[in-house]
Short mmCIF file of C-alpha atoms in Angstrom, two decimals:
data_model
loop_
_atom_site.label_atom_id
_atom_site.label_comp_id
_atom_site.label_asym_id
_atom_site.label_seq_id
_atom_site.Cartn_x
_atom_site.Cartn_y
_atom_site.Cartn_z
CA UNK G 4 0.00 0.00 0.00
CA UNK G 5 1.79 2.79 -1.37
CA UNK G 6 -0.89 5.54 -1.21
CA UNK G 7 -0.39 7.85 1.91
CA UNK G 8 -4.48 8.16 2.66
CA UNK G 9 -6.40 7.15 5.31
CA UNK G 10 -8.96 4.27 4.57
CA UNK G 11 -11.22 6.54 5.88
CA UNK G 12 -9.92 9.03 3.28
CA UNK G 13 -9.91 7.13 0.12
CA UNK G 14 -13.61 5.78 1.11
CA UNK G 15 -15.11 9.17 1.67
CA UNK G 16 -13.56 10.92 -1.67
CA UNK G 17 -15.18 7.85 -3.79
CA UNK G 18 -12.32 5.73 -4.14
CA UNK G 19 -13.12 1.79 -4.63
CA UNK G 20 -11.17 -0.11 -2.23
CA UNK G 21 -10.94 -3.74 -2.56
CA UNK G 22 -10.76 -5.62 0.92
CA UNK G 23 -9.38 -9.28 1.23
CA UNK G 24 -11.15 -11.55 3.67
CA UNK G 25 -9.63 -13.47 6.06
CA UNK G 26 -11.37 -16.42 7.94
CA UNK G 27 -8.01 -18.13 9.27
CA UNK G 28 -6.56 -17.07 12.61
CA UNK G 29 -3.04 -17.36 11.04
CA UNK G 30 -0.92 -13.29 11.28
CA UNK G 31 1.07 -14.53 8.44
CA UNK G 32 -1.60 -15.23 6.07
CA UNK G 33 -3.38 -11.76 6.17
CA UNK G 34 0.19 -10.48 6.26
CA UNK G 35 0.53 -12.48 2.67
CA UNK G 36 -2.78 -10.68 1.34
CA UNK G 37 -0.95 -7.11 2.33
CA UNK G 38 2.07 -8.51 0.53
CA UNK G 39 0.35 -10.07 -2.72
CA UNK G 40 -1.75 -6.17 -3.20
CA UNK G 41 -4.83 -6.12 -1.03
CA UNK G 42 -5.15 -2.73 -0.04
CA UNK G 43 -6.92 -3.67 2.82
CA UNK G 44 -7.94 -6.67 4.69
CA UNK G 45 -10.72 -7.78 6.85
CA UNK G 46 -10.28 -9.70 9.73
CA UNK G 47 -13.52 -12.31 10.50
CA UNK G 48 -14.38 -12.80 14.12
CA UNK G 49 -17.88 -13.11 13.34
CA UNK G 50 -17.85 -16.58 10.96
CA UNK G 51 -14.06 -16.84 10.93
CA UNK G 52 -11.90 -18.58 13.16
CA UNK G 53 -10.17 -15.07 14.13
CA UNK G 54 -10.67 -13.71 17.86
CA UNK G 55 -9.17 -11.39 20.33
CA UNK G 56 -5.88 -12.47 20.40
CA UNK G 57 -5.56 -13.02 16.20
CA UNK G 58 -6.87 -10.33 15.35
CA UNK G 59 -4.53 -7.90 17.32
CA UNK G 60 -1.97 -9.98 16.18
CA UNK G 61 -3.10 -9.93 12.41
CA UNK G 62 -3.58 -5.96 12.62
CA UNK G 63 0.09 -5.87 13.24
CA UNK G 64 0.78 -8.10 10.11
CA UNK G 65 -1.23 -6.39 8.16
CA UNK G 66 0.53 -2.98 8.89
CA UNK G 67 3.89 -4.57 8.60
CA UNK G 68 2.54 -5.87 5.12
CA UNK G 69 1.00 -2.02 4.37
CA UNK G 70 -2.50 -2.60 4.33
CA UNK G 71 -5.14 -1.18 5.72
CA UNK G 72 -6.81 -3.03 8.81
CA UNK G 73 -10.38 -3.67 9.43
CA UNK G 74 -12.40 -6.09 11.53
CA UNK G 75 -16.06 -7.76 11.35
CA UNK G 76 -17.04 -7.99 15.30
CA UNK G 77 -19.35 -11.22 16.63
CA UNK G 78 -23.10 -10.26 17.04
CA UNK G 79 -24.14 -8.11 19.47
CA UNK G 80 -19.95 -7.81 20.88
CA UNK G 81 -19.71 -4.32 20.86
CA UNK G 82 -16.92 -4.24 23.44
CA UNK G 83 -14.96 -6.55 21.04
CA UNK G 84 -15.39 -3.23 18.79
CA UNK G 85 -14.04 -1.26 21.18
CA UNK G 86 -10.83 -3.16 22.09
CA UNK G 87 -9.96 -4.19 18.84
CA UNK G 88 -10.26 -0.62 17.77
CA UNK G 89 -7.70 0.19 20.55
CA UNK G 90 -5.80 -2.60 19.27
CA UNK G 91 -5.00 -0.85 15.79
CA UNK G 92 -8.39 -1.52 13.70
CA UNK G 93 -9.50 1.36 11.27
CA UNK G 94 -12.64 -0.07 10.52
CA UNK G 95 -14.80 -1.84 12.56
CA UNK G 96 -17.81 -4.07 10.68
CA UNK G 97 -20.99 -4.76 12.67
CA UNK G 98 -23.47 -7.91 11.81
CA UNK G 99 -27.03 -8.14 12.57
CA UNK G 100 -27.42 -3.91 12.81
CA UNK G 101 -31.62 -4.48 12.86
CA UNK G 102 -32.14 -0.74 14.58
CA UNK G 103 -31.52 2.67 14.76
CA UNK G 104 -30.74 1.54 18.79
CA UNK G 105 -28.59 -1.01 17.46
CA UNK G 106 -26.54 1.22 15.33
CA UNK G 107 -26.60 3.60 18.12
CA UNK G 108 -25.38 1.29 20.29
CA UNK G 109 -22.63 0.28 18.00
CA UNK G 110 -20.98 3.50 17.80
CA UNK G 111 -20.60 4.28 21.04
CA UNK G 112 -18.67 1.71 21.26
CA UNK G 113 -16.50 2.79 18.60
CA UNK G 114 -16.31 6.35 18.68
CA UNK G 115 -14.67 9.22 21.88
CA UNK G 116 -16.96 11.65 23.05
CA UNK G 117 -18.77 13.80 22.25
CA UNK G 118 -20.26 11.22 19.92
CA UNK G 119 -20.00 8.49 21.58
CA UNK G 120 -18.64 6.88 24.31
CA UNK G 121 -15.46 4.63 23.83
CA UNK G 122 -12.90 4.55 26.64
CA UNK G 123 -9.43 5.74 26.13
CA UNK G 124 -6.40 3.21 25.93
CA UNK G 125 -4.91 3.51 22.02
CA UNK G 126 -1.76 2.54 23.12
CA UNK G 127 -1.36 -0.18 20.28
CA UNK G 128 -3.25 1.57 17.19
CA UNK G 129 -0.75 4.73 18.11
CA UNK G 130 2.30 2.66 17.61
CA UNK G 131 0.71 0.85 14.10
CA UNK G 132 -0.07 4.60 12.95
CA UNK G 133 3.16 5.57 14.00
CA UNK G 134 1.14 8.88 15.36
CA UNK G 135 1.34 10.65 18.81
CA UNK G 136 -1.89 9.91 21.76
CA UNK G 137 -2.61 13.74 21.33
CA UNK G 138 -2.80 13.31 17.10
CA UNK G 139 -4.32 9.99 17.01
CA UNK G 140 -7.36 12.21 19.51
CA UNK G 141 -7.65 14.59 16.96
CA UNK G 142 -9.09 12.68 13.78
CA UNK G 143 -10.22 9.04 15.42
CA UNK G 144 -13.71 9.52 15.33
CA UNK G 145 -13.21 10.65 11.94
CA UNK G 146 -10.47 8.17 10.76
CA UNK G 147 -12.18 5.25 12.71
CA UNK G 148 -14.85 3.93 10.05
CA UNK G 149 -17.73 2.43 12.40
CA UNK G 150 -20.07 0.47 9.13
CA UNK G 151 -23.35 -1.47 10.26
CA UNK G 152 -24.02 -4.65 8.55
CA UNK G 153 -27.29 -4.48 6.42
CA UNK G 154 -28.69 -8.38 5.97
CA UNK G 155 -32.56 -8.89 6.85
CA UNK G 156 -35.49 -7.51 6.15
CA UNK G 157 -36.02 -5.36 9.10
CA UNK G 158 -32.56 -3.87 8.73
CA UNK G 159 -33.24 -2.47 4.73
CA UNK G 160 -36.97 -1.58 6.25
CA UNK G 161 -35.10 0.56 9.00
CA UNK G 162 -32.35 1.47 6.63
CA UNK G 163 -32.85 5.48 6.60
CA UNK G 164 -33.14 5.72 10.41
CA UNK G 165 -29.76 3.40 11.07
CA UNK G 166 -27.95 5.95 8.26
CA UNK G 167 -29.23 8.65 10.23
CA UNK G 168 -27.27 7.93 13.50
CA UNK G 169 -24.76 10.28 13.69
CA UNK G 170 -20.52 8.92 13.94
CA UNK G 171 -22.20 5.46 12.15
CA UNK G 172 -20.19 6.30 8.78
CA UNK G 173 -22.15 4.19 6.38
CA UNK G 174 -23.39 0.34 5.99
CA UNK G 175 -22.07 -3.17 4.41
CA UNK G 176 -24.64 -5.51 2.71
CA UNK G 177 -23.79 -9.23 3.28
CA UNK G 178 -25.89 -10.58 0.43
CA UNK G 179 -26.19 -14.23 1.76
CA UNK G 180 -28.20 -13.31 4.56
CA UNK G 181 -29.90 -10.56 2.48
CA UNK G 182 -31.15 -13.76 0.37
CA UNK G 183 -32.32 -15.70 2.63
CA UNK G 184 -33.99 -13.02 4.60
CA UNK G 185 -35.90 -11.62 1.06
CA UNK G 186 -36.86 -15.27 -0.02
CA UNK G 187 -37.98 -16.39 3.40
CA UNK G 188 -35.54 -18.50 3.97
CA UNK G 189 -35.90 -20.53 1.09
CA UNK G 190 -33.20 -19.72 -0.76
CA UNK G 191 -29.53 -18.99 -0.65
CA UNK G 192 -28.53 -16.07 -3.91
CA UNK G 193 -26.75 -13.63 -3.14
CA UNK G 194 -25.98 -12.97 -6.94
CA UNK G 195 -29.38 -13.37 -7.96
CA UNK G 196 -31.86 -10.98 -9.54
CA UNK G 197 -33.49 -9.53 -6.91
CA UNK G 198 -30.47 -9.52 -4.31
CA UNK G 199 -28.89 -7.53 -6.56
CA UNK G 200 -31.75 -5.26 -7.14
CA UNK G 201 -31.82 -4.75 -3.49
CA UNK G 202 -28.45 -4.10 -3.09
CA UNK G 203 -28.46 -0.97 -5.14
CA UNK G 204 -31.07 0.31 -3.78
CA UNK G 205 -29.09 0.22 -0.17
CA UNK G 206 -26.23 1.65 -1.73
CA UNK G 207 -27.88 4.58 -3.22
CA UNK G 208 -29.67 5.48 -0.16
CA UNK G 209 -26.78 5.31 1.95
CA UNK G 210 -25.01 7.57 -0.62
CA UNK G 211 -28.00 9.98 -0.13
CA UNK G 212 -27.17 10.27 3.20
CA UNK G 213 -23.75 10.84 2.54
CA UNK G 214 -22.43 7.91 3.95
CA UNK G 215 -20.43 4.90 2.94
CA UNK G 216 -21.36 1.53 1.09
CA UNK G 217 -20.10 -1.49 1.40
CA UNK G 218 -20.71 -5.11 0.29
CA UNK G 219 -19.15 -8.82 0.34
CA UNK G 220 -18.82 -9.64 -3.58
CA UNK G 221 -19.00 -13.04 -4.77
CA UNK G 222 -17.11 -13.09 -8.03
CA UNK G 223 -15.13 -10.33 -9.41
CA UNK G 224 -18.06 -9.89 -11.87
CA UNK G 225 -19.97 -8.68 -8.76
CA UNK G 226 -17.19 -6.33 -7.59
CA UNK G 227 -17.91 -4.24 -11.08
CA UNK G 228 -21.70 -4.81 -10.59
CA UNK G 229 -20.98 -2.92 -7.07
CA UNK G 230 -18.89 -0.28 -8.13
CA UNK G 231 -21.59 0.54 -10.53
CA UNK G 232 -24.34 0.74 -7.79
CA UNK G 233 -22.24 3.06 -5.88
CA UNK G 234 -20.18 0.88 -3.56
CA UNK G 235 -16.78 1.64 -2.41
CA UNK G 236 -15.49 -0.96 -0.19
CA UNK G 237 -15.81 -4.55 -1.84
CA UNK G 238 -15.00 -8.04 -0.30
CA UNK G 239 -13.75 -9.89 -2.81
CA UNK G 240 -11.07 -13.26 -2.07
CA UNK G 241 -11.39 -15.40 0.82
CA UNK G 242 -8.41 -17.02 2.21
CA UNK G 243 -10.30 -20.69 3.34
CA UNK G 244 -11.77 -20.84 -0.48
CA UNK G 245 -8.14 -19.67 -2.40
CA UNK G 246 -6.37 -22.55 -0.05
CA UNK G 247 -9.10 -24.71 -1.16
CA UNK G 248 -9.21 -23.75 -5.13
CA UNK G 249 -5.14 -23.75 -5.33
CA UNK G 250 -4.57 -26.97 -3.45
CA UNK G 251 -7.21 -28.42 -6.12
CA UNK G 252 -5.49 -26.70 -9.04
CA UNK G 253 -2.04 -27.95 -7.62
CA UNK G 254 -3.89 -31.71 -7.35
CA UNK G 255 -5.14 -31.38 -11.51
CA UNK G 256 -1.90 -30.67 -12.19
CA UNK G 257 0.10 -33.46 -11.08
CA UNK G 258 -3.11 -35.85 -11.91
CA UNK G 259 -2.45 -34.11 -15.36
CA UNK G 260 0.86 -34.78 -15.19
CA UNK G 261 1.35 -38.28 -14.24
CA UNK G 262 -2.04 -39.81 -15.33
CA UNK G 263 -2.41 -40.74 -11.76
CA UNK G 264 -6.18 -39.47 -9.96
CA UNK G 265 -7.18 -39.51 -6.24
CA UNK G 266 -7.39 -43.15 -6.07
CA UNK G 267 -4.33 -44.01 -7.43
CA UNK G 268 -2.47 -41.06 -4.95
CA UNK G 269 -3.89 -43.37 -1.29
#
C-alpha cells in the first residue's frame, strides 16, 4: 500500500477499495494478502476462526505488510469493537445492525466523546499509525470507520433511520443473509436478480445520506456490478476458499501430469 491516505480518506472521496477476507486465525496469512496487493484486509471474528488475540496480532501483520486493517465484530460484541479498535483496527464491521438503537449502540462503542462513548487506551493503534496519543485524539472519530451490517429484512426496512445515526459512517450488505432473509428462507442467492436489485437500492440510499457503502462480492463480476451501484469498499477473495481452489489446481496438475487421480495417490 503505497498511497499515503487514510482508509477513511480514500472511502469518503469515492475511491473503490478492494478488501481481502480473512477467515483463518493465522498473522502470516493476512500479512501475505498485504504482501500479494490487497489494499486492505478484513479480519472475520464473526464466521471466521479469528478472535481477540488473532486479530490484534493480524492488525500488526497487516501494517507490517502495508494494508489497511479492518475487523467484522461477533453479534451483538460491541466491546470486542471497542478493544480491537484500541488494538489498531481502522474499521470496525458490525453484523445483525436491525435498529436505529442497534446502530446507536454500536458506535458508542467505537467512537470518543462527544459522539460516543469509547474509553481511552490507544496505546497499540498509536504505535501501528506511528502517530502521537494527542494526534491519534484529533481525527479518530473521523479516521475510525464504524459500518453497520445491512442483511434482513427489518434492517433495509429501518435502513434510513440506522444511516441517520450520527458517527455510524455508512453500511455493508452481506448478500447471503440478504437472500435468505428476502426469499424467506428458502433460498440462498446472493448474486441473484433480486439480491442484486436490493443491493443498489441500499447503496444509493446510503449515498443519499452521505455515507459509505459497502458489500461482500461473490465473483469479481460482482465487484464491477458494485462499483456501478455506488459501492466503495468490496469483499472480494477469501483465504479458506483460495487454499481450497489452489490446493485443487495444484492436485489437476500433477493428476495431469502423471495420469495418476485420487485413487491411485492413497
Amino acid at each position: 500500500m503505497t498511497d499515503p491516505k487514510t482508509l477513511a480518506d480514500k472511502l469518503r472521496s469515492g475511491q473503490p477499495v478492494i478488501t481481502g477476507w480473512s477467515m483463518l486465525a493465522a498473522p502470516i496469512v493476512a500479512e501475505l494478502f498485504a504482501r500479494s496487493g490487497y489494499e486492505a484486509v478484513t479480519l472475520d471474528l464473526q464466521h471466521g476462526m479469528h478472535d481477540f488475540k488473532s486479530g490484534s496480532d493480524g492488525f500488526a501483520a497487516l501494517a507490517l505488510g502495508g494494508a489497511h486493517r479492518i475487523a467484522r465484530i461477533p453479534v451483538d460484541d460491541n466491546a470486542t469493537a471497542s478493544r480491537l479498535a484500541d488494538m489498531g483496527a481502522e474499521c470496525l464491521i458490525a453484523p445483525m445492525i436491525n435498529s436505529r438503537a442497534d446502530a446507536e449502540a454500536f458506535v458508542k462503542a467505537v467512537k470518543y466523546p462527544p459522539v460516543g462513548e469509547r474509553s481511552w487506551a490507544p496505546f497499540r493503534v498509536v504505535m501501528l499509525n506511528q502517530q502521537t496519543p494527542d494526534a491519534y485524539l484529533e481525527t479518530a472519530n473521523e479516521q475510525t470507520l464504524a459500518l453497520a451490517m445491512v442483511e434482513t429484512r427489518t434492517s433495509v426496512d429501518d435502513l434510513d433511520d440506522i444511516l441517520a445515526v450520527p458517527g455510524l459512517d455508512g453500511v455493508f450488505v452481506g448478500p447471503s443473509d440478504l437472500s435468505l432473509a428476502l426469499s424467506n428462507g428458502e433460498k440462498l442467492d446472493p448474486n441473484g436478480e433480486e439480491t442484486a436489485r436490493v443491493c443498489g437500492e441500499i447503496a444509493a440510499r446510503a449515498k443519499a445520506a452521505g455515507k459509505i457503502a459497502g458489500i461482500f462480492c461473490i465473483g469479481a463480476a460482482k465487484v464491477e456490478e458494485a462499483i456501478a451501484q455506488g459501492f466503495r469498499l468490496m469483499a472480494h477473495g477469501t483465504d479458506m476458499m483460495m487454499f481450497d481452489e489452489a490446493a485443487r489446481a495444484y492436485l489437476q496438475e500433477v493428476d495431469a501430469a502423471t495420469g495418476s487421480g485420487p485413487a491411485a495417490r492413497y
